[in-house]
Amino acid sequence: MKYDALFARTGGFLHGGDYNPEQWLDRPDILEEDIRMMKKAHVNVATLGVFSWSVYEPVEGEYHFEWLKEIADRLYENGIYFILATPSGARPAWMDERYPEVMRTTVKRVKNLHGQRHNHCITSPKYRALVREMDERLAKEFGSHPGLLAWHISNELGGECACPLCEKKFQAYLEQKFDGDIEALNKAWWTTFWSHRYNRFDQIEIPASHGEKSIMGLNLEWRRFTSENTIDFMNQEIEVLRALTPDVPITTNFMHSYPLLDYNRMAKPLDFVSWDSYPCYNNNYESLAKTSFDNALDHITMRSFKKDKPFLVMESVPDLVNWHDYNHAKRPGVHFITAMQSIACGSDSVMYFQWRKSRGSFEQYHGAVVDHLGRDDTRTFKAVTELGAALEKIKEAAGSVCKSSTAILYDWDSRWALDDAAAFSKKTKNYVKTVGSFLNICLKNGVEADVISSVEPLDDYQVVVAPMLYLLQPHTAERLKQFVERGGQLIATYITGYVDENTLCYLGGFPGDGLKDLFGIYVEEIDTLYPKQANGVRFTDGTVWKAADYCEVIRLNGAQVLASYTDDFYAEEPAVTMKQTGRGTAYYIAARCEEAANAAVLRRAWDAAGIARKALPAGVEYHRRYKEHTAYDFYLNYNSAPVQIQMEAAYSLLDDKEVSGEITIPALGVMVCRVQL
Ligand code: GLA
Ligand code: ZN
C-alpha cells in the first residue's frame, strides 16, 4: 500500500539518481544549473544524503540540516521528488576518533583505521546509538516534507566485522541456535574430526584463515550470522523511521548477486526492493546480448523478492564506471536499451550514480549525467534526456508486474555451503553462473521465470528448476515432493541434496532427504573433470551434447533414462532421467551439460505443463508486465542488425501507433506495446 502511494504521486516511472549537492554548497551557480538541467533531462527524483554525515554533524552534537532543506524545497518546487538516505554508510572523522569501537575489525583481527566507507562494526552499541539519533533527527526534519518519496537505509550494506563485540554476539547466536547444548553443536559440525570439539560456546572463534577454517558448519553459521546481524542493524534503522514516519516506504540498495548477505531474508522487512546495476557492457569477451541476459538474472532476482510489486534500479550509470578492470565508454544506444531492460524486467525506475561528477576523491572519473564539462549537449546528457522522454511516453506501464510460470531456485545458504565445500573443483563450482544459465534458456524461449529461494512457496509455478541445490533446508525436499505430486515439473541437476542445513552429508545416497525416491535415482560417484576434458550425453532421439566440469555416476531407482553418457568408464550409464510421481514429473540432469541439452529438458517440462514458448530471434529479450486487464510487452533487440518479430495487435507506446503482424525492430531497438487482455 505504501508502495502504491509512492507511485501515485509521481504518476509514472522514476528517473534521476544520487544527487550530492553538499559537495557544491560553495557554488550556488552550479546548484541552480542542476535544477535547470534536471528538468531538461526529465528527471523527477533525486536521492539525497547518501554520505552526508560529516555535513549534517560536522562536530559531535552540532547539527546542520538547513542546506538540505533548501535543496529539498527547491527540488520539490521544480517537480522533483527525493528519496532520502540515512548516512550510516560512512562516518565523520570525529566519530572514529572519539569512539574507536565503531570501526570494523577484519577476520584477520586487524582493526581498521578511519576511512573508506561501509566499514562500521555491525554490532557496536555506540554506532547503533549514534545512527539512531541521526535517523530520528532526519525523520523529524524531513519526514513530512511533501517531496519525500521514500527512505533509503544506509548504502549497500555489506562486509563483516570480527571484533570482540561481534564475536560475543556470534557465540550468543550459536548458543541460542543450539539451545545451549554444546554437544548438539559438536554433532552438527562433526567436530570430532581433527579433534576440534568445543566444551563451551565462548570457546568458539570467528572463522579465519589463521585460525579455525576447517569446520564447514562453523563457516556457514558465520555467514548466516553476519547476514542476520546486518539485517538486525538495518532493522534498527527501519524501526526508528517507521515509528516516526509510518507512511513513508523504506528500502535499501542491494548489490548484484552479493555473496555475503542473504538478500532473500534481507528483503523481507523492506517495503520495496532496490538495487545498483553496473554490468560491463561491450567488453571484448562476450556479446552485448550475453552481458544483458546475464544482467537479467540480477534484475529478476531482485524482482522475485517481492513479486507483487515493482522494484527500483537505485543506481546505474549512463556512461562508464571507474572500478571495472577496463572502464569502457558506453556505446551509443546501449544506455537506452539496457535501461529499458530494467523496466522490462519489472523495475519502476532508472536512476544513476550520480547526477554530477565530483571534482575530486575516489569517484571523480566515475560516469555521471553531468560531466566536468558541465554542458547539456554531451552524448551522455542527450542519452539520459532521450531515455527520460521515453519513460514519460510509457508511463502508464508503471506499477505493472511480471508473472512467471517458471521458478529457478537460488539459495544463499546453498551457495555459501557449496563455495566452502572442500571438494569438486575450486574453479568451476560456478553456482550463480549455473543458475543464470537456466535463466538464459528461459529468456531465449520467451518464458518468464522468477528466481526464488528454496524456502519460498511454489504454488504459483508449473515448472521449478533447482540447479546445484547442494544444501537442503528443512522441509525443502518435502515441499518439492508435494510440488511434483500435484502436477509440477521439477528439474534438478548434479550436486543436489548432498548436505543438510548443518552441512552434514546425507547417508544412503544423494540427493538426500527423500529426494532420491522423488527423482528415482541415486548418485554413486561424482567425476570432476579438468578444464579441457569433456564427456557427452546422448538423448534417446540420438542427439549428443557436451558435458563438462561435473559428471555424476548415477544408479536408477525407478527413473526412466532420457540420455546416457557417451564416454569414459561410465559410458552408457544414465545421465538425464525422469520419474513421474502423482501428476507431475521430476527430471535429473546428472552432468553439467551444454545449454542445448538443458534446454531440451526444459522444453519437455514446459510442454508437459502446457506453457507456451515464444519464437524470438537470437539476441532478443522479451518480457510482459501486467496491470489489471492490460499487458505491456517489451522487446529488446541487442543485435547490431535489425530483426523481425511476429506480433499480435498492439499499440506501440514509443512510436504512438497501432502495430501487428511482422514488425522490424532496429539494431539496439526497443518496442514497448500495450496489449488489451
Ligand atoms: C555503488 C555505490 C555508489 C557508487 C557507485 C559507483 O553502487 O552505492 O555510492 O560508489 O557504486 O559505481
Ligand atoms: Zn564488530
XYZ file of C-alpha atoms and ligand atoms in Angstrom:
690
model
C 0.000 0.000 0.000
C 2.836 2.319 0.881
C 4.465 1.430 -2.384
C 1.366 2.340 -4.429
C 1.131 5.662 -2.656
C 4.683 6.443 -3.701
C 3.858 5.949 -7.339
C 0.503 7.621 -7.360
C 2.404 10.800 -6.539
C 4.958 10.630 -9.316
C 2.463 9.414 -11.917
C 4.974 7.245 -13.751
C 8.490 5.872 -13.689
C 11.209 7.405 -11.577
C 14.143 8.915 -13.434
C 17.047 10.564 -11.621
C 19.545 9.361 -9.067
C 22.148 10.154 -6.428
C 22.467 13.881 -6.028
C 25.254 15.188 -3.786
C 24.764 18.957 -3.555
C 26.756 19.086 -0.305
C 29.877 18.838 -2.469
C 28.859 22.070 -4.209
C 27.466 24.272 -1.472
C 30.011 26.992 -2.286
C 28.813 27.026 -5.895
C 25.217 28.332 -5.911
C 25.529 28.812 -9.685
C 26.071 25.078 -10.096
C 23.218 24.191 -7.767
C 20.927 26.385 -9.846
C 22.222 24.896 -13.067
C 21.486 21.431 -11.646
C 17.795 22.202 -11.410
C 17.665 23.548 -14.960
C 19.499 20.547 -16.314
C 17.458 18.035 -14.306
C 14.282 19.441 -15.775
C 15.752 19.291 -19.229
C 16.721 15.626 -18.701
C 13.191 14.677 -17.500
C 14.481 13.937 -14.025
C 11.768 13.552 -11.387
C 13.695 12.117 -8.446
C 16.952 12.776 -6.604
C 18.474 10.528 -3.928
C 19.854 12.799 -1.239
C 22.086 12.411 1.761
C 23.783 9.109 0.910
C 27.082 10.024 2.561
C 26.227 13.313 4.277
C 27.030 12.669 7.909
C 30.042 14.981 8.124
C 27.965 17.834 6.700
C 24.916 17.114 8.876
C 27.031 16.881 12.016
C 30.464 18.416 11.389
C 31.358 18.151 15.063
C 29.628 15.990 17.604
C 26.257 17.353 18.637
C 26.185 20.249 16.161
C 23.584 19.606 13.501
C 23.046 21.308 10.143
C 20.083 20.347 8.050
C 19.245 23.805 6.713
C 21.238 23.330 3.491
C 19.392 20.125 2.701
C 16.041 21.736 3.450
C 16.789 24.423 0.936
C 17.787 21.840 -1.665
C 14.756 19.644 -0.973
C 12.405 22.638 -1.221
C 13.948 23.785 -4.453
C 13.734 20.329 -5.984
C 10.116 19.967 -4.968
C 9.151 23.398 -6.289
C 10.547 22.231 -9.603
C 8.610 18.975 -9.693
C 11.453 16.779 -8.486
C 10.823 14.375 -5.607
C 13.517 12.988 -3.363
C 14.489 9.727 -1.721
C 16.386 10.409 1.484
C 19.208 8.131 2.552
C 20.325 7.640 6.111
C 24.038 8.438 6.270
C 25.190 5.316 8.131
C 27.292 4.099 5.173
C 30.260 6.338 6.115
C 31.370 8.156 9.241
C 32.933 11.519 10.042
C 36.479 11.567 11.442
C 35.422 12.855 14.864
C 33.334 9.752 15.451
C 36.115 7.249 14.865
C 38.483 9.386 16.902
C 36.152 9.602 19.869
C 34.537 6.130 19.687
C 37.023 3.643 18.190
C 34.600 0.781 18.875
C 32.580 1.854 15.819
C 35.411 0.905 13.458
C 35.439 -2.505 11.845
C 37.870 -5.367 12.562
C 38.807 -7.763 9.779
C 38.643 -11.547 10.186
C 42.446 -11.417 10.400
C 41.687 -9.480 13.631
C 43.179 -6.260 12.302
C 41.334 -3.189 13.462
C 40.710 -0.822 10.572
C 41.745 2.795 10.772
C 39.394 5.634 9.991
C 38.466 5.996 6.348
C 36.733 4.437 3.379
C 33.058 3.569 3.808
C 30.847 0.583 4.687
C 33.304 -0.232 7.450
C 31.448 0.122 10.709
C 31.194 -2.583 13.338
C 27.810 -4.158 12.720
C 27.251 -4.796 16.422
C 28.689 -1.694 18.129
C 26.048 -0.321 20.530
C 27.703 3.095 20.229
C 27.407 3.197 16.458
C 23.854 1.943 16.621
C 23.011 4.675 19.142
C 24.630 7.390 17.011
C 22.790 6.154 13.921
C 19.507 6.062 15.823
C 19.991 9.629 16.986
C 20.796 10.778 13.449
C 17.854 8.904 11.917
C 15.455 10.353 14.462
C 16.619 13.841 13.611
C 16.333 13.219 9.881
C 12.837 11.793 10.280
C 11.785 14.817 12.319
C 13.341 17.304 9.910
C 12.208 15.741 6.624
C 9.549 13.133 7.442
C 6.656 15.377 6.499
C 8.285 17.095 3.533
C 5.879 16.819 0.572
C 8.771 15.901 -1.732
C 9.890 12.872 0.284
C 9.126 9.654 -1.587
C 10.978 7.032 0.398
C 13.739 6.249 2.871
C 16.944 4.643 1.647
C 18.703 2.876 4.515
C 22.468 3.394 4.577
C 24.163 2.427 1.336
C 25.000 -1.006 0.042
C 25.210 -2.616 3.477
C 27.835 -5.310 3.431
C 31.027 -6.868 4.738
C 31.763 -8.471 8.071
C 33.292 -7.468 11.389
C 35.294 -9.781 13.642
C 35.806 -7.551 16.677
C 35.295 -8.895 20.212
C 31.766 -7.436 20.303
C 30.814 -9.282 17.127
C 32.466 -12.489 18.334
C 30.488 -12.402 21.567
C 27.270 -11.834 19.702
C 28.130 -14.711 17.369
C 28.652 -17.013 20.357
C 25.313 -15.961 21.816
C 23.663 -16.592 18.436
C 25.116 -20.115 18.381
C 24.123 -20.790 21.954
C 20.564 -19.854 21.137
C 20.538 -21.793 17.879
C 21.754 -24.979 19.561
C 19.603 -24.482 22.630
C 22.592 -24.113 24.919
C 23.664 -27.679 24.072
C 27.327 -27.705 23.030
C 27.131 -31.438 22.291
C 24.406 -30.773 19.741
C 26.731 -28.274 18.071
C 29.655 -30.717 18.150
C 27.490 -33.331 16.470
C 26.048 -30.960 13.890
C 29.511 -29.685 12.994
C 31.253 -33.105 13.163
C 33.936 -31.548 15.351
C 35.426 -34.867 16.470
C 37.234 -34.761 13.140
C 40.744 -33.370 13.782
C 39.834 -33.218 17.490
C 38.087 -29.864 17.137
C 35.399 -30.464 19.757
C 34.254 -27.487 21.800
C 33.491 -27.538 25.524
C 31.698 -24.202 25.719
C 30.122 -21.711 23.340
C 32.519 -18.973 24.425
C 35.446 -21.001 23.022
C 34.145 -20.608 19.503
C 36.073 -18.081 17.455
C 35.009 -16.366 14.273
C 36.480 -18.430 11.407
C 39.699 -17.125 9.903
C 42.435 -18.481 7.678
C 44.987 -18.171 10.503
C 42.626 -19.972 12.890
C 39.645 -22.278 12.504
C 38.539 -22.505 8.914
C 38.090 -26.244 8.535
C 34.655 -26.733 10.088
C 32.107 -26.271 7.338
C 29.208 -25.901 9.785
C 31.048 -23.113 11.621
C 31.863 -21.282 8.393
C 28.250 -21.496 7.286
C 26.917 -20.245 10.615
C 29.314 -17.297 10.448
C 27.868 -16.365 7.059
C 24.338 -16.760 8.389
C 25.132 -14.761 11.499
C 26.770 -11.889 9.598
C 23.747 -11.739 7.379
C 21.356 -11.789 10.358
C 23.402 -9.194 12.223
C 23.419 -6.864 9.229
C 19.662 -7.287 8.889
C 19.393 -6.541 12.592
C 21.409 -3.345 12.097
C 19.171 -2.378 9.189
C 16.045 -3.244 11.156
C 17.056 -0.857 13.872
C 17.164 1.943 11.330
C 13.841 0.795 9.893
C 12.225 0.720 13.323
C 13.117 4.356 14.026
C 11.874 5.600 10.647
C 8.674 3.505 10.756
C 7.798 4.811 14.177
C 8.229 8.450 13.190
C 7.082 8.308 9.532
C 4.743 5.325 9.194
C 3.592 6.312 5.707
C 6.982 6.643 4.065
C 8.142 3.420 2.373
C 11.618 2.091 3.148
C 14.242 0.394 1.024
C 17.974 -0.187 0.954
C 20.117 -0.649 -2.153
C 21.271 -4.209 -2.852
C 24.312 -5.147 -4.906
C 24.407 -7.600 -7.752
C 24.492 -11.215 -6.504
C 26.398 -10.013 -3.443
C 27.961 -13.049 -1.788
C 27.889 -12.018 1.878
C 24.241 -11.220 2.573
C 21.165 -13.367 2.176
C 19.089 -10.836 0.270
C 16.106 -13.125 0.318
C 15.899 -12.660 4.087
C 17.034 -9.062 3.966
C 14.264 -8.063 1.558
C 11.537 -9.154 3.969
C 11.441 -6.079 6.250
C 11.705 -3.641 3.334
C 8.657 -2.029 1.727
C 10.188 -2.410 -1.694
C 13.421 -3.709 -3.181
C 16.035 -1.628 -4.958
C 19.485 -2.401 -6.337
C 22.532 -0.984 -8.090
C 23.261 -2.246 -11.599
C 26.726 -1.911 -13.189
C 27.438 -4.563 -15.846
C 30.491 -4.409 -18.147
C 28.757 -3.704 -21.452
C 30.532 -4.042 -24.809
C 33.539 -5.822 -23.362
C 35.914 -7.866 -25.508
C 34.835 -11.305 -24.323
C 31.083 -11.578 -24.888
C 28.226 -10.081 -26.869
C 26.037 -7.282 -25.605
C 23.171 -9.773 -25.588
C 25.123 -12.133 -23.308
C 26.051 -9.378 -20.824
C 22.471 -8.171 -20.820
C 20.907 -11.621 -20.468
C 23.235 -12.228 -17.530
C 22.210 -8.915 -16.008
C 18.588 -10.042 -16.302
C 19.456 -12.589 -13.610
C 20.081 -9.748 -11.180
C 17.018 -7.727 -12.180
C 14.859 -10.814 -11.899
C 16.351 -11.970 -8.609
C 15.556 -8.518 -7.205
C 12.042 -8.539 -8.627
C 11.373 -12.002 -7.243
C 11.953 -10.934 -3.631
C 8.608 -9.093 -3.787
C 6.743 -10.417 -6.761
C 3.584 -8.394 -6.298
C 5.243 -5.024 -6.818
C 7.901 -3.372 -8.955
C 11.462 -2.870 -7.722
C 13.680 0.166 -8.323
C 17.049 0.413 -10.010
C 18.507 2.785 -7.449
C 21.816 3.206 -9.242
C 23.181 2.601 -12.707
C 25.379 4.722 -14.896
C 24.647 6.385 -18.213
C 28.322 6.179 -19.176
C 31.419 4.380 -17.809
C 32.225 3.442 -14.231
C 35.658 3.870 -12.627
C 36.079 0.481 -10.973
C 35.856 -2.143 -13.716
C 39.184 -3.581 -14.896
C 38.755 -1.520 -18.047
C 36.352 1.399 -17.862
C 34.916 1.324 -21.320
C 32.680 4.153 -22.525
C 29.076 3.084 -23.069
C 28.478 2.757 -26.791
C 25.733 4.822 -28.430
C 22.295 3.293 -27.914
C 23.403 0.975 -25.112
C 22.095 3.160 -22.315
C 18.639 3.240 -23.855
C 18.227 -0.496 -24.370
C 19.790 -1.568 -21.079
C 17.795 0.975 -19.077
C 14.658 -0.243 -20.820
C 15.670 -3.793 -19.941
C 15.395 -2.950 -16.263
C 11.892 -1.594 -16.864
C 11.012 -4.693 -18.924
C 12.112 -6.919 -16.030
C 9.808 -5.082 -13.615
C 11.672 -2.005 -12.393
C 9.779 1.233 -11.936
C 12.874 3.391 -12.179
C 16.069 4.201 -13.977
C 18.358 6.005 -11.576
C 22.009 6.892 -11.680
C 25.072 7.224 -9.562
C 25.496 10.128 -9.811
C 23.899 13.258 -11.158
C 27.061 15.364 -11.363
C 30.673 14.147 -11.428
C 32.636 15.020 -8.307
C 35.751 17.162 -8.794
C 37.952 15.150 -6.505
C 38.318 11.978 -4.495
C 37.750 8.393 -5.337
C 34.940 8.652 -7.857
C 35.953 11.812 -9.727
C 36.096 9.890 -13.027
C 33.025 7.732 -12.480
C 30.395 8.400 -15.119
C 27.563 10.779 -14.277
C 24.773 12.579 -16.077
C 26.638 15.872 -15.910
C 30.332 15.735 -16.736
C 33.136 18.066 -15.524
C 32.490 19.744 -18.843
C 29.194 20.954 -17.412
C 27.312 21.010 -20.721
C 23.852 19.784 -21.567
C 24.747 18.771 -25.116
C 27.138 15.900 -24.375
C 26.446 12.456 -25.797
C 25.715 11.155 -22.292
C 23.418 14.007 -21.320
C 21.473 13.562 -24.539
C 21.160 9.815 -23.947
C 19.769 10.460 -20.481
C 17.342 13.060 -21.819
C 16.175 10.716 -24.549
C 15.578 7.957 -22.009
C 13.727 10.351 -19.679
C 11.400 11.370 -22.510
C 10.789 7.706 -23.409
C 9.928 6.842 -19.801
C 7.288 9.556 -19.919
C 5.856 8.046 -23.081
C 5.442 4.643 -21.460
C 4.449 5.938 -18.023
C 1.103 4.111 -17.990
C 3.108 0.868 -17.546
C 4.486 1.990 -14.166
C 3.193 -0.129 -11.306
C 2.629 -3.179 -13.515
C 4.253 -6.506 -12.645
C 5.597 -9.598 -14.415
C 4.020 -13.010 -13.858
C 6.047 -16.192 -14.131
C 5.155 -19.802 -14.796
C 8.672 -20.999 -14.011
C 10.859 -20.589 -10.945
C 14.581 -21.121 -10.635
C 15.776 -21.777 -7.100
C 18.685 -19.696 -5.851
C 19.729 -20.094 -2.237
C 22.367 -18.156 -0.352
C 22.753 -20.958 2.198
C 23.388 -23.437 -0.562
C 25.758 -21.037 -2.293
C 27.748 -20.456 0.890
C 27.956 -24.143 1.710
C 28.860 -25.173 -1.825
C 31.527 -22.486 -2.236
C 33.034 -23.558 1.068
C 32.924 -27.318 0.427
C 36.481 -28.653 0.142
C 35.548 -30.754 -2.859
C 34.725 -30.800 -6.554
C 36.844 -28.075 -8.162
C 37.999 -24.785 -6.703
C 37.479 -23.054 -10.007
C 34.378 -24.462 -11.616
C 31.677 -24.590 -8.976
C 30.085 -21.515 -10.559
C 26.825 -21.710 -8.657
C 25.452 -18.310 -9.621
C 26.539 -18.756 -13.218
C 24.753 -22.084 -13.318
C 21.542 -20.518 -12.007
C 21.979 -17.828 -14.677
C 22.472 -20.402 -17.418
C 18.993 -21.788 -16.745
C 17.502 -18.295 -16.740
C 19.212 -17.695 -20.073
C 17.290 -20.635 -21.526
C 14.025 -19.156 -20.250
C 14.858 -15.774 -21.788
C 15.730 -17.333 -25.144
C 12.400 -19.142 -25.155
C 10.383 -16.102 -24.096
C 9.248 -17.860 -20.913
C 9.027 -15.594 -17.871
C 10.813 -17.057 -14.842
C 11.310 -15.881 -11.281
C 14.437 -16.568 -9.272
C 13.435 -17.521 -5.732
C 14.892 -19.168 -2.657
C 14.053 -22.770 -1.816
C 12.015 -21.675 1.192
C 9.521 -19.628 -0.853
C 6.102 -21.044 -1.761
C 5.959 -22.861 -5.102
C 2.180 -22.681 -5.619
C 2.326 -20.065 -8.392
C 4.639 -22.108 -10.612
C 4.230 -25.012 -13.005
C 7.929 -25.586 -13.618
C 10.678 -25.369 -10.976
C 14.392 -25.694 -11.722
C 16.751 -26.396 -8.818
C 20.295 -26.080 -10.161
C 23.022 -27.379 -7.836
C 20.862 -27.202 -4.726
C 23.735 -28.615 -2.663
C 22.234 -27.866 0.761
C 18.659 -28.735 1.641
C 16.817 -26.561 4.125
C 14.467 -28.380 6.488
C 11.249 -29.233 4.578
C 12.616 -28.289 1.150
C 12.611 -31.896 -0.051
C 9.101 -32.422 1.276
C 7.859 -29.273 -0.461
C 9.467 -30.276 -3.744
C 7.758 -33.639 -3.471
C 4.375 -32.004 -2.871
C 5.007 -29.719 -5.844
C 5.550 -32.724 -8.131
C 2.661 -34.719 -6.694
C 0.185 -32.013 -7.516
C 1.364 -31.764 -11.128
C 4.576 -29.708 -11.034
C 7.505 -30.286 -13.377
C 10.724 -30.276 -11.348
C 14.252 -30.246 -12.773
C 17.318 -30.776 -10.591
C 20.962 -31.148 -11.521
C 24.235 -32.706 -10.358
C 25.326 -31.694 -6.817
C 21.810 -31.516 -5.423
C 20.929 -32.563 -1.903
C 24.399 -33.564 -0.683
C 24.136 -31.929 2.754
C 21.588 -30.892 5.346
C 21.210 -27.448 6.900
C 24.346 -28.012 9.030
C 26.401 -29.245 6.058
C 26.311 -32.876 7.231
C 26.276 -35.259 4.279
C 23.157 -37.344 3.784
C 23.740 -41.049 4.233
C 22.357 -43.698 1.910
C 22.620 -41.792 -1.358
C 22.375 -38.271 -2.753
C 20.117 -36.423 -3.322
C 19.137 -36.812 0.324
C 16.088 -36.258 2.479
C 13.832 -38.431 0.314
C 14.775 -36.813 -2.995
C 16.418 -39.945 -4.355
C 12.970 -41.519 -4.373
C 11.369 -38.470 -5.957
C 13.918 -38.420 -8.796
C 14.199 -42.184 -8.932
C 17.992 -42.181 -8.933
C 20.894 -42.075 -6.519
C 24.425 -40.793 -7.027
C 27.209 -43.305 -6.637
C 30.169 -41.137 -7.675
C 30.945 -37.673 -8.934
C 33.633 -37.134 -11.532
C 35.155 -33.647 -11.553
C 36.635 -33.005 -14.983
C 39.756 -30.997 -15.772
C 39.117 -27.894 -17.890
C 39.843 -29.426 -21.273
C 38.150 -32.741 -20.577
C 34.616 -33.480 -21.716
C 32.088 -36.248 -21.904
C 28.919 -36.453 -23.968
C 25.266 -37.120 -23.208
C 23.251 -38.917 -25.878
C 19.488 -38.441 -25.752
C 17.147 -41.213 -26.842
C 16.432 -39.257 -30.060
C 20.137 -39.619 -30.955
C 21.247 -36.032 -30.274
C 24.538 -35.761 -28.431
C 25.545 -32.786 -26.291
C 28.727 -31.983 -24.484
C 29.142 -32.386 -20.719
C 31.963 -30.691 -18.822
C 33.173 -29.944 -15.286
C 30.897 -32.378 -13.398
C 29.533 -35.789 -14.284
C 27.763 -37.795 -11.631
C 27.621 -41.525 -11.997
C 24.059 -42.322 -11.042
C 22.107 -45.518 -10.491
C 18.437 -45.947 -11.317
C 15.941 -46.209 -8.510
C 12.728 -46.179 -10.556
C 13.508 -43.409 -13.082
C 13.360 -43.628 -16.841
C 16.505 -42.737 -18.836
C 16.359 -39.759 -21.201
C 20.077 -39.583 -22.013
C 23.233 -41.587 -21.296
C 26.937 -40.787 -21.178
C 28.926 -41.412 -24.339
C 32.428 -41.868 -22.871
C 34.724 -42.987 -20.110
C 34.181 -45.749 -17.579
C 30.560 -44.618 -17.158
C 29.710 -44.657 -20.879
C 26.125 -45.868 -21.423
C 25.251 -45.099 -17.803
C 22.276 -42.752 -17.284
C 22.983 -39.005 -17.472
C 19.491 -37.483 -17.689
C 16.411 -39.133 -16.201
C 12.761 -38.537 -15.413
C 10.312 -40.037 -12.990
C 6.597 -39.479 -12.654
C 5.121 -39.011 -9.192
C 1.456 -38.151 -8.716
C 0.515 -35.820 -11.550
C 3.987 -34.359 -12.055
C 7.490 -35.282 -13.136
C 10.939 -34.968 -11.594
C 13.862 -34.713 -14.043
C 17.502 -35.160 -13.037
C 20.399 -33.838 -15.109
C 23.467 -35.597 -13.699
C 26.136 -33.655 -15.613
C 26.969 -30.048 -16.411
C 25.650 -30.185 -19.943
C 25.845 -27.574 -22.619
C 22.826 -25.297 -22.881
C 21.067 -27.189 -25.664
C 20.762 -30.310 -23.506
C 19.333 -28.387 -20.566
C 17.018 -26.571 -22.964
C 15.735 -29.902 -24.274
C 14.785 -30.929 -20.730
C 13.194 -27.569 -20.007
C 11.179 -27.707 -23.231
C 9.897 -31.127 -22.262
C 8.848 -29.770 -18.877
C 7.183 -26.682 -20.375
C 5.314 -28.827 -22.889
C 4.115 -31.162 -20.151
C 2.943 -28.127 -18.156
C 1.241 -26.548 -21.186
C 3.445 -23.446 -21.048
C 3.709 -21.630 -24.377
C 7.134 -20.569 -25.612
C 7.766 -17.599 -27.838
C 9.788 -17.763 -31.036
C 12.351 -14.990 -30.619
C 15.290 -14.146 -32.868
C 18.681 -14.685 -31.177
C 19.757 -11.702 -29.094
C 16.202 -10.513 -28.437
C 14.773 -10.325 -24.927
C 11.056 -10.276 -24.211
C 9.026 -9.574 -21.067
C 5.405 -8.865 -20.321
C 4.234 -6.695 -17.418
C 0.609 -6.839 -16.266
C -1.739 -4.271 -14.828
C -5.389 -5.285 -14.429
C -6.688 -6.057 -17.933
C -3.757 -4.565 -19.767
C -0.393 -6.073 -20.566
C 2.791 -4.291 -21.621
C 5.101 -6.211 -23.914
C 8.772 -5.272 -24.092
C 11.018 -6.401 -26.941
C 14.726 -5.571 -26.716
C 16.984 -6.175 -29.698
C 20.627 -6.332 -28.572
C 21.879 -7.173 -32.064
C 23.759 -4.749 -34.245
C 21.317 -5.549 -37.076
C 17.528 -5.219 -37.289
C 15.302 -8.231 -36.512
C 11.767 -9.177 -37.496
C 9.271 -10.339 -34.950
C 5.669 -11.508 -35.224
C 3.290 -9.532 -33.073
C -0.354 -9.707 -32.167
C -2.319 -6.459 -32.493
C -0.958 -3.967 -30.011
C -0.245 -0.283 -29.523
C 3.391 0.794 -29.627
C 3.816 3.414 -26.916
C 7.175 4.709 -28.117
C 6.033 5.090 -31.742
C 2.500 6.144 -30.896
C 0.804 3.813 -33.346
C -1.052 0.518 -33.776
C 1.157 -2.405 -34.744
C 0.533 -6.011 -35.740
C 1.976 -8.792 -37.900
C 5.626 -8.730 -38.881
C 7.440 -5.845 -37.227
C 11.047 -4.759 -37.694
C 12.980 -3.754 -34.606
C 16.131 -1.825 -35.489
C 19.575 -2.573 -34.096
C 19.534 -1.828 -30.331
C 15.838 -1.009 -30.757
C 13.171 -1.330 -28.086
C 9.430 -1.853 -28.541
C 7.004 -1.263 -25.704
C 3.472 -2.302 -26.624
C 0.152 -2.078 -24.844
C -1.936 -5.215 -25.296
C -5.573 -5.396 -24.178
C -6.260 -8.725 -22.491
C 27.939 1.914 -5.580
C 27.700 2.969 -4.525
C 27.829 4.368 -5.038
C 28.973 4.498 -6.008
C 28.787 3.511 -7.112
C 29.842 3.614 -8.178
O 26.815 1.407 -6.150
O 26.471 2.822 -3.877
O 27.999 5.212 -3.931
O 30.157 4.254 -5.347
O 28.833 2.221 -6.584
O 29.680 2.661 -9.176
Zn 32.298 -5.700 15.339
